């Protein structure tokens, strides 16, 4: 058993080696963290709830990694570089082993993307994770969902339904390569940077291809012709709206 402050103390130095690169001036431990950037700051928030976004018996390391990764995907979709993140964790217990696992997943993704944890909160209640991510654009061009134009080609970056297939296999105790697509999704930061050179618009499709395409079309005031036979769909899923959340 640990006190709230002892548990918070476990996390306070995650990503501290990246403070200078990420512009962190005042680190966690004060009432607020402070960081600076010569470029605009982009920010997004994502909630992950037990039984909705991850199963009730999920490993805490996977919960941490996945919760942060899906938030970082919004940064990637706008052709931006992640700098830092904040965590708000509501959990029904204060078991040290659970937090050690959650710490491992948080540290792993921090190191993978070289991002700094700059704040957080811990409270008691049903398990859910809220992640706020901060970033800055690689260039002056920020991709938005409202920039699509008539004549643009609609592209996706991977098979539709890989994460859904992974969750299905995981629940059925089937060992498959798709499980990592669900438990350890990758935020495609470098891809966002590359496509910003040619793309007019972009959107994260974690809510499902058709649902998110509709959001982009509405924001851009455009229509679309969708050729279903040309879309790579994961076998055993066959659902164009299979999301990754």
C-alpha atoms as one frame of an Amber mdcrd trajectory, in Angstrom:
protein
   0.000   0.000   0.000   1.253   3.468  -0.864  -0.002   6.968  -0.219  -1.145
   9.127  -3.135   1.977  11.264  -2.893   4.289   8.244  -2.803   2.651   6.888
  -5.945   2.857  10.241  -7.733   6.518  10.425  -6.775   7.161   7.246  -8.805
   6.254   9.097 -11.995   7.698  12.573 -11.523  10.956  12.043 -13.438   9.558
  10.252 -16.493  11.030  11.902 -19.566  13.195  14.262 -17.518  16.146  13.578
 -19.834  14.139  15.230 -22.627  13.265  18.437 -20.738  15.801  20.582 -22.597
  14.844  19.311 -26.056  11.145  19.740 -25.285  11.435  23.223 -23.786  10.484
  22.267 -20.229  11.414  25.131 -17.878   9.643  24.124 -14.665   9.112  20.395
 -14.228   6.455  18.470 -12.255   6.336  19.179  -8.538   5.110  22.770  -8.709
   1.476  23.809  -9.088   2.016  23.980 -12.842   4.668  22.853 -15.277   6.102
  25.490 -17.609   7.492  24.981 -21.071   8.308  27.216 -24.016   8.345  26.865
 -27.775   9.240  29.122 -30.673   6.417  27.481 -32.621   2.663  27.240 -31.988
   1.621  24.721 -29.355  -0.938  22.062 -30.271  -2.787  20.120 -27.606  -5.334
  17.324 -27.407  -6.993  15.253 -24.698  -8.073  11.630 -24.793  -9.962   9.508
 -22.263  -9.602   5.733 -21.873 -12.211   3.978 -19.733 -12.093   0.418 -18.431
 -14.642  -1.766 -20.182 -14.971   0.724 -23.044 -11.479   1.364 -24.401  -9.664
  -1.539 -22.761 -10.832  -4.812 -21.134 -11.192  -5.115 -17.375  -8.349  -7.622
 -17.071  -5.861  -5.695 -19.220  -2.243  -5.489 -18.089  -1.512  -2.085 -16.465
   1.581  -1.619 -18.632  -0.546  -2.051 -21.763  -3.216   0.271 -20.369  -0.655
   3.028 -19.869   1.033   2.588 -23.240  -2.230   2.376 -25.171  -3.871   5.337
 -23.433  -0.940   7.611 -24.251  -0.435   6.260 -27.788  -4.001   6.969 -28.905
  -3.638  10.544 -27.663  -0.344  10.946 -29.526  -2.048   9.816 -32.738  -3.951
  13.110 -32.781  -0.619  14.944 -32.715   0.638  12.797 -35.611  -2.497  13.443
 -37.676  -1.798  17.180 -37.633   1.826  16.750 -38.771   3.188  17.755 -35.392
   5.919  16.574 -33.072   4.973  15.524 -29.527   6.725  17.323 -26.685   5.036
  16.462 -23.419   1.994  14.932 -21.778  -0.020  15.031 -18.566  -1.812  12.106
 -16.941  -4.917  11.973 -14.798  -5.490   8.499 -13.391  -8.608   7.392 -11.545
  -8.143   3.945 -10.033 -10.147   1.966  -7.432  -7.086   0.886  -5.431  -3.490
   1.852  -4.649  -1.772  -1.491  -5.214   1.959  -1.014  -5.693   2.340  -3.835
  -8.245  -0.362  -2.339 -10.471   1.326   1.050 -10.424   4.715  -0.508 -11.139
   3.224  -2.012 -14.297   1.551   1.256 -15.236   4.852   3.036 -14.628   6.653
   0.625 -16.974   4.240   1.304 -19.839   4.382   5.056 -19.267   8.175   5.077
 -19.216   8.379   2.913 -22.343   6.279   5.221 -24.483   7.992   8.292 -23.035
  11.345   6.915 -24.173  10.011   5.713 -27.525   8.738   9.158 -28.501  11.179
  11.174 -26.354   8.384  13.018 -24.555   8.241  14.374 -21.014   5.581  13.796
 -18.373   4.937  17.303 -17.021   1.946  16.870 -14.745  -0.712  14.583 -13.421
  -3.337  13.722 -10.881  -4.376  10.603  -9.016  -7.755   9.947  -7.477  -9.911
   7.041  -6.326 -12.787   5.723  -8.432 -13.624   3.485 -11.426 -10.550   2.939
 -13.590 -10.065   5.531 -16.304  -7.099   7.357 -17.769  -7.120  10.900 -19.150
  -4.134  12.016 -21.210  -3.362  15.554 -22.358  -0.675  15.754 -25.035   1.270
  18.790 -26.203   3.244  19.247 -29.393   4.465  21.665 -32.027   4.341  21.561
 -35.843   7.304  20.280 -37.817   6.823  23.150 -40.277   4.488  26.081 -40.863
   1.946  23.671 -42.346  -0.428  22.063 -39.866  -2.715  19.420 -41.330  -6.372
  19.728 -40.359  -9.505  17.788 -41.213 -10.973  20.860 -42.948  -8.369  21.199
 -45.703  -9.578  18.541 -48.162 -10.301  19.759 -51.688 -12.207  18.363 -54.687
  -9.877  16.140 -56.684  -7.844  14.969 -53.689  -7.070  11.271 -53.404  -8.214
   9.664 -50.135  -5.539   7.420 -48.618  -5.233   5.356 -45.446  -1.956   4.343
 -43.835  -2.718   0.730 -42.865  -5.285  -2.046 -42.989  -8.696  -1.226 -41.581
  -9.567  -3.230 -38.467  -6.145  -4.414 -37.275  -6.803  -3.257 -33.725 -10.320
  -4.705 -33.724  -8.901  -8.021 -34.893  -6.253  -7.829 -32.165  -8.862  -7.263
 -29.465 -10.933 -10.162 -30.789  -7.918 -12.489 -30.799  -6.847 -11.325 -27.336
 -10.292 -11.995 -25.865 -10.321 -15.462 -27.467  -6.790 -16.301 -26.258  -5.539
 -16.551 -29.844  -1.861 -15.731 -30.256  -1.611 -13.363 -33.227   0.455 -10.459
 -34.503  -2.659  -8.275 -34.430  -2.767  -8.140 -30.630   0.034  -5.582 -30.510
  -1.968  -3.390 -32.907  -4.582  -3.148 -30.172  -2.530  -3.165 -26.978   0.500
  -1.226 -28.274  -0.659   0.977 -31.178   1.888   3.260 -32.804   1.455   6.993
 -33.280   2.732   7.635 -36.809   4.663  10.811 -36.070   7.174  10.522 -38.918
   4.454   9.603 -41.406   2.535  12.735 -40.450   5.660  14.780 -41.091   6.205
  13.164 -44.492   2.662  13.426 -45.809   2.410  17.084 -44.771   4.585  17.803
 -47.812   1.800  16.692 -50.165  -1.459  16.306 -48.208  -4.160  18.953 -47.863
  -5.929  17.324 -44.918  -5.547  14.504 -42.428  -7.491  12.859 -39.630  -6.867
  10.142 -37.057  -9.202   7.226 -37.838  -9.428   5.623 -34.404 -13.225   6.014
 -34.440 -13.455   4.036 -37.693 -12.722   4.815 -41.340 -16.243   5.758 -42.415
 -17.042   7.718 -39.257 -13.836   9.745 -39.447 -14.055  10.217 -43.219 -17.497
  11.710 -42.674 -16.013  14.144 -40.130 -13.375  15.231 -42.653 -15.904  15.640
 -45.462 -18.217  17.705 -43.268 -15.355  19.907 -42.084 -14.053  20.363 -45.634
 -17.512  20.750 -47.221 -16.669  18.039 -49.740 -18.086  14.757 -50.941 -16.200
  11.567 -51.744 -16.261   8.538 -53.998 -15.207   5.480 -51.998 -14.109   2.356
 -53.857 -14.657  -0.344 -51.264 -12.830  -3.065 -53.188  -9.628  -0.998 -53.066
  -9.623  -0.667 -49.270  -7.403  -3.138 -47.387  -9.592  -4.669 -44.693  -8.261
  -7.069 -42.085  -9.488 -10.622 -42.620 -12.099 -11.866 -40.138 -13.256  -8.283
 -39.518 -14.808  -7.111 -42.809 -16.063  -3.917 -41.210 -15.175  -0.611 -42.851
 -15.991   1.199 -39.643 -13.888  -0.951 -37.315 -12.160   1.619 -35.126  -9.007
   1.424 -33.083 -10.532   2.875 -29.911
